[in-house]
Coordinates of N, CA and C in Angstrom, one line a residue:
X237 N -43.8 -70.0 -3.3 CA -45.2 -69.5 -3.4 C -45.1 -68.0 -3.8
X238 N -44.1 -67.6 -2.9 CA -44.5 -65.7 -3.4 C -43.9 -65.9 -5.5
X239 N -43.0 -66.4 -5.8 CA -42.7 -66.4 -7.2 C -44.2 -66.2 -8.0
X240 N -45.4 -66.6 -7.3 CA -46.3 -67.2 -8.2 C -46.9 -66.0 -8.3
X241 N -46.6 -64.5 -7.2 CA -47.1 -62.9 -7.5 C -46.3 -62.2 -7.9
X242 N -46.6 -61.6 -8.7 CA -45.9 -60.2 -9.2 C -45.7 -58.8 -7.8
X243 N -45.1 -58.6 -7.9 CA -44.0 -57.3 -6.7 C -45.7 -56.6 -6.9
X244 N -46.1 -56.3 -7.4 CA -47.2 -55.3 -6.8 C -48.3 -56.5 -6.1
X245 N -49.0 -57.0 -6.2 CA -49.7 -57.9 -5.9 C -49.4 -58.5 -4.3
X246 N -48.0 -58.9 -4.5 CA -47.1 -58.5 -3.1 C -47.6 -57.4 -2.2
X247 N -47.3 -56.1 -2.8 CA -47.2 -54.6 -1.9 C -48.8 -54.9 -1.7
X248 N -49.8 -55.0 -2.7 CA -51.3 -55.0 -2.8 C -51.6 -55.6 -1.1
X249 N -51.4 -56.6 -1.1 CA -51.6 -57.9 -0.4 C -50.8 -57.3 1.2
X250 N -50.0 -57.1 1.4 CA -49.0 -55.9 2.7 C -50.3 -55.1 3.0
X251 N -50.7 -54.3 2.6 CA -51.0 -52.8 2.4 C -52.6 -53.3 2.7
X252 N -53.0 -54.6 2.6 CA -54.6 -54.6 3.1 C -53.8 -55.5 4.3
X253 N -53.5 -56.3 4.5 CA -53.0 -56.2 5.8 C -53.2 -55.5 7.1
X254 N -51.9 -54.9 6.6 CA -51.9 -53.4 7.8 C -53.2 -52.7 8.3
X255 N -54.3 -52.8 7.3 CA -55.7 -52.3 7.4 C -56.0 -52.7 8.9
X256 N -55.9 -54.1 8.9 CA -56.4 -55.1 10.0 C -55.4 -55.2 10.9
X257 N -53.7 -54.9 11.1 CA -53.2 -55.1 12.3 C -53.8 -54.7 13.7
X258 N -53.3 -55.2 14.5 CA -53.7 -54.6 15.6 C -52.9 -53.0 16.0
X259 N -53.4 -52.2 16.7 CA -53.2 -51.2 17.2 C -52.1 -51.4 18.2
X260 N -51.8 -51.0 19.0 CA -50.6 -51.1 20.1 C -51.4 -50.5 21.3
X261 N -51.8 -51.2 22.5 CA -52.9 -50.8 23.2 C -52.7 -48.9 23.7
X262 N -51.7 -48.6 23.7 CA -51.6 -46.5 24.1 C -51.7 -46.1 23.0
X263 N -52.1 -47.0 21.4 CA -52.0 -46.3 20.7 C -53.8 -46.6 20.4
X264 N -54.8 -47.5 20.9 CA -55.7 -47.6 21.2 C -56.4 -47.1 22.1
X265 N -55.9 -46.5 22.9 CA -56.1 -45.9 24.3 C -56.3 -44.7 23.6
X266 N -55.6 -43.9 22.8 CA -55.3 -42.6 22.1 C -56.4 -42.3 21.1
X267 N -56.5 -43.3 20.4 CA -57.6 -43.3 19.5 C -58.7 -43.3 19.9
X268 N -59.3 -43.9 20.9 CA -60.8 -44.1 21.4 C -61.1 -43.3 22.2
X269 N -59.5 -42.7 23.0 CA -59.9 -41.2 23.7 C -60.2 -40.1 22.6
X270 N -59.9 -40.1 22.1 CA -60.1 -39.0 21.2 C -61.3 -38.7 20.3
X271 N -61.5 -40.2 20.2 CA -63.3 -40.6 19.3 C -64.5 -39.9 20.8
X272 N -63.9 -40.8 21.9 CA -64.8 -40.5 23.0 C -65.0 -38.7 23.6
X273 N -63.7 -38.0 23.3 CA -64.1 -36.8 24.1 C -64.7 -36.0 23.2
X274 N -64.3 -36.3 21.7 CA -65.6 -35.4 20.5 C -66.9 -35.4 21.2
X275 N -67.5 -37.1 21.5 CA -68.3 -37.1 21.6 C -69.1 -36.7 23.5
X276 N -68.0 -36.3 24.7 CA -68.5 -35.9 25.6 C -68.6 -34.4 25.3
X277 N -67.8 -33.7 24.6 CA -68.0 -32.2 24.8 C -68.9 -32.0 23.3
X278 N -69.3 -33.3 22.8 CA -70.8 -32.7 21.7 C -71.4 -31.8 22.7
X279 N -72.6 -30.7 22.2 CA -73.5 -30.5 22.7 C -74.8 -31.3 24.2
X280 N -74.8 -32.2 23.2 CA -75.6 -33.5 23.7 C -74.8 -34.3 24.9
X281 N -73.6 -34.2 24.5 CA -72.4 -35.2 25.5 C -73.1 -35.8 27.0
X282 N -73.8 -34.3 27.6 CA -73.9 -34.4 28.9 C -74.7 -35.0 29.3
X283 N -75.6 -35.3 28.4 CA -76.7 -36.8 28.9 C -76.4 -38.3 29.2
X284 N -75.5 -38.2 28.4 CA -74.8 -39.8 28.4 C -73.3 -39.7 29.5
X285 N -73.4 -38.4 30.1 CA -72.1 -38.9 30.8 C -71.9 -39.8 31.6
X286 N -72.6 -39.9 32.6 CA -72.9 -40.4 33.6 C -74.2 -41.6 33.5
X287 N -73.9 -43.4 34.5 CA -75.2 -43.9 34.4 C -76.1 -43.5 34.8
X288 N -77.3 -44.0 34.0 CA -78.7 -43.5 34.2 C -79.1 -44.1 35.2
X289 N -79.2 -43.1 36.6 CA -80.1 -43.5 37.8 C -81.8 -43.9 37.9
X290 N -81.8 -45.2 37.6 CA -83.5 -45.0 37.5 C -83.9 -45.0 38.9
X291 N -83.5 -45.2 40.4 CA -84.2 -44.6 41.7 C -84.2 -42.9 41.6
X292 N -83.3 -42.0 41.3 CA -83.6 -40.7 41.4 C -84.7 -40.7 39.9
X293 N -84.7 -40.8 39.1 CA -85.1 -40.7 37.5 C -86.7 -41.0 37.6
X294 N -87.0 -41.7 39.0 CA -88.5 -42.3 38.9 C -88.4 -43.4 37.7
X295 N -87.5 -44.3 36.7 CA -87.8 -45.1 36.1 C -88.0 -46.5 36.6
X296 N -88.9 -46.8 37.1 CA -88.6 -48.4 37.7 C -88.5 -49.0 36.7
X297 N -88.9 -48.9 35.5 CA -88.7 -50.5 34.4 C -87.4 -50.6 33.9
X298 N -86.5 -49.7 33.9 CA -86.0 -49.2 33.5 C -84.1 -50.6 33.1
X299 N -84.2 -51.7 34.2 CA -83.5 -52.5 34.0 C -84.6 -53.9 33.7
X300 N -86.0 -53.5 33.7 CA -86.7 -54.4 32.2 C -86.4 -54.4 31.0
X301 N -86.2 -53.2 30.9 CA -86.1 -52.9 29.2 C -84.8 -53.0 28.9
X302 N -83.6 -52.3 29.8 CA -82.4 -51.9 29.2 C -81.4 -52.8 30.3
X303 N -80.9 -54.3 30.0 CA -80.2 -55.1 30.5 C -79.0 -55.3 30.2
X304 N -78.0 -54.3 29.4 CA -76.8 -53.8 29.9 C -76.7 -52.5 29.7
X305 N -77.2 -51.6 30.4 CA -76.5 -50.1 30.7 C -75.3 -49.7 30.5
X306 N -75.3 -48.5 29.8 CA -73.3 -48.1 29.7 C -73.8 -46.6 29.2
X307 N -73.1 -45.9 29.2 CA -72.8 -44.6 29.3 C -71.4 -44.1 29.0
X308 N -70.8 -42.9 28.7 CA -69.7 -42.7 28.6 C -68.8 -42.5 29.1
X309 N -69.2 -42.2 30.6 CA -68.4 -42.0 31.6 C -67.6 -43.5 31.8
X310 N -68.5 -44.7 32.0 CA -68.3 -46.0 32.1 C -67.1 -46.1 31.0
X311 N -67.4 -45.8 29.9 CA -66.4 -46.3 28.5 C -64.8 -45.4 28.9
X312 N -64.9 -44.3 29.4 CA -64.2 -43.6 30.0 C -63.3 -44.3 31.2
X313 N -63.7 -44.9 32.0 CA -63.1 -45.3 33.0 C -62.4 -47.4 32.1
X314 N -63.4 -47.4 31.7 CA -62.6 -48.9 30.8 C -61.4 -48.7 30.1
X315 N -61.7 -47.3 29.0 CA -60.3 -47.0 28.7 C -59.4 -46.6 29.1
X316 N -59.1 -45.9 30.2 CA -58.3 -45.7 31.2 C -57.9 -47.1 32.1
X317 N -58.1 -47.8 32.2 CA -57.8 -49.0 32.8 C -58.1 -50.0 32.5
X318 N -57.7 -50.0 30.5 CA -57.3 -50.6 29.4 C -58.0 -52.1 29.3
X319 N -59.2 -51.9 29.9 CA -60.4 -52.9 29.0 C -60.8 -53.4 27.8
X320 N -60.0 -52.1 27.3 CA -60.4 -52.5 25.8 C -59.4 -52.7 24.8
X321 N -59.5 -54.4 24.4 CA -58.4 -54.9 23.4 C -58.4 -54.4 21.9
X322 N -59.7 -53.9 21.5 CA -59.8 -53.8 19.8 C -60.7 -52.6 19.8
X323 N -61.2 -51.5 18.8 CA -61.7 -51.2 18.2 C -63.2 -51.1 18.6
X324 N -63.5 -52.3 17.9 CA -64.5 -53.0 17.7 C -65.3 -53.1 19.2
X325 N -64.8 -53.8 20.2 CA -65.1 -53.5 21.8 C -65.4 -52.3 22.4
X326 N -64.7 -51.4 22.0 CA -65.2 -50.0 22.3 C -66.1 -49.5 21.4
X327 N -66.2 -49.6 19.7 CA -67.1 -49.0 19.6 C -68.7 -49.6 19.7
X328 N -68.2 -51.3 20.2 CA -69.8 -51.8 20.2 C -70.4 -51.2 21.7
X329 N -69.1 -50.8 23.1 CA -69.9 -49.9 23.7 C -70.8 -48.6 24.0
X330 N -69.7 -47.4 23.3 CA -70.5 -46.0 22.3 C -71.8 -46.7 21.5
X331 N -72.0 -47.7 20.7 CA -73.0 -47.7 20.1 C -74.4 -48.2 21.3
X332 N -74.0 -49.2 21.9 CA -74.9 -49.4 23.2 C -75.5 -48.3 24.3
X333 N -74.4 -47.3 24.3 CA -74.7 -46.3 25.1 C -75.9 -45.3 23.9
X334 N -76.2 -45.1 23.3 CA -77.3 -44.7 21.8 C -78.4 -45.3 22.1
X335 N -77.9 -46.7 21.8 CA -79.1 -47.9 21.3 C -80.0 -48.2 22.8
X336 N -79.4 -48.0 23.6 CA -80.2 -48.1 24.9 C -81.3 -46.7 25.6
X337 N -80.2 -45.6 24.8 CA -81.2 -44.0 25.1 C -82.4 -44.5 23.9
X338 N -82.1 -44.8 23.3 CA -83.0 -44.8 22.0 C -83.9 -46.2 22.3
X339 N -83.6 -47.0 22.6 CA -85.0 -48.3 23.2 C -85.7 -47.7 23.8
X340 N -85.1 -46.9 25.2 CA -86.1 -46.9 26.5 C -86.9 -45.5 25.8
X341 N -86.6 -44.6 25.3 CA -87.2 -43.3 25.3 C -87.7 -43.5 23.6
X342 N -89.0 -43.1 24.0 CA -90.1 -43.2 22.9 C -89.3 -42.4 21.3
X343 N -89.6 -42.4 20.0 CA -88.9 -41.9 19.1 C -89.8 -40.4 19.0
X344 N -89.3 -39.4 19.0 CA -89.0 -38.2 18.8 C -89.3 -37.2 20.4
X345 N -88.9 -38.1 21.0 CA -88.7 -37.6 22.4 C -87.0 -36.7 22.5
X346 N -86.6 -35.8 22.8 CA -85.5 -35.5 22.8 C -84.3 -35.9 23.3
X347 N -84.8 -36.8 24.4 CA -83.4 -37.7 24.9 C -82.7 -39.0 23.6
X348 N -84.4 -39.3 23.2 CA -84.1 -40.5 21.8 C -83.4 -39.7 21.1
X349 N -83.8 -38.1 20.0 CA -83.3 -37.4 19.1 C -82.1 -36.8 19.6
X350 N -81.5 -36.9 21.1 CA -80.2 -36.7 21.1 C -79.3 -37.9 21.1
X351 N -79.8 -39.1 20.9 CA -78.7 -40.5 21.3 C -78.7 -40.8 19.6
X352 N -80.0 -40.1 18.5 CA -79.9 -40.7 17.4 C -78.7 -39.7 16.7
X353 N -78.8 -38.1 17.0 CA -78.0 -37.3 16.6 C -76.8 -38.2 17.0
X354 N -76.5 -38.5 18.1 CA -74.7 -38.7 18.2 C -74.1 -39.6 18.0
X355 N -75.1 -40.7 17.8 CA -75.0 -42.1 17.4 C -74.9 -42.1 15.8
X356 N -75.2 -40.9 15.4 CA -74.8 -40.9 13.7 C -73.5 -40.5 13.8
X357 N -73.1 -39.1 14.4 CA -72.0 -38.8 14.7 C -70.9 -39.2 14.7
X358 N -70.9 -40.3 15.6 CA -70.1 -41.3 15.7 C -69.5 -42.3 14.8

């Protein structure tokens, strides 16, 4: 079968590969620490550090509207005690930690315009 490619087509075919291997989980650990602390010492960081209390917050609807909560401190403590197999897992929780400031809080409210700023960022 390989006869049937030419040597570059070969390397072509390796080299999109690799795109997709898996990471080596400390070397995934490294990576998403590093995505994640840009995004706690942003400006904005310190809204999302911590879960959102809706008993202190006065929000009672607050697990009506928003039915899995995450924050970065949470993503923080997953990655540290290596919850997360891929990529993909982590960043669909950063993006949830956004997508949930930005459901509950009306658009151009400032908690929404700071989950939209960092969620671009990201």
């Amino acid at each position: 079968l390989l006869e049937c490619f030419t040597t570059e087509q070969v390397k072509t075919h390796i080299q999109s590969l690799k795109k997709f291997a898996k990471l080596a989980p400390a070397e995934l650990k490294g990576k998403c620490l590093e995505v994640l602390k840009g995004l706690q010492t942003h400006e904005h960081g310190w809204v999302f550090a911590t879960p959102v209390n809706p008993v202190d917050l006065g929000l009672d609807d607050y697990f009506e509207i928003i039915k899995k909560p995450m924050d970065l401190g949470t993503i923080q403590k997953k990655l540290e005690g290596g919850s997360y197999h891929s990529f993909d897992d982590f960043r669909s929780d950063v993006r949830l930690t956004f997508e949930n400031a930005m459901k509950y809080n009306e658009e151009r409210t400032v908690v929404h315009e700071m989950a939209k700023e960092l969620k671009k960022k990201f």
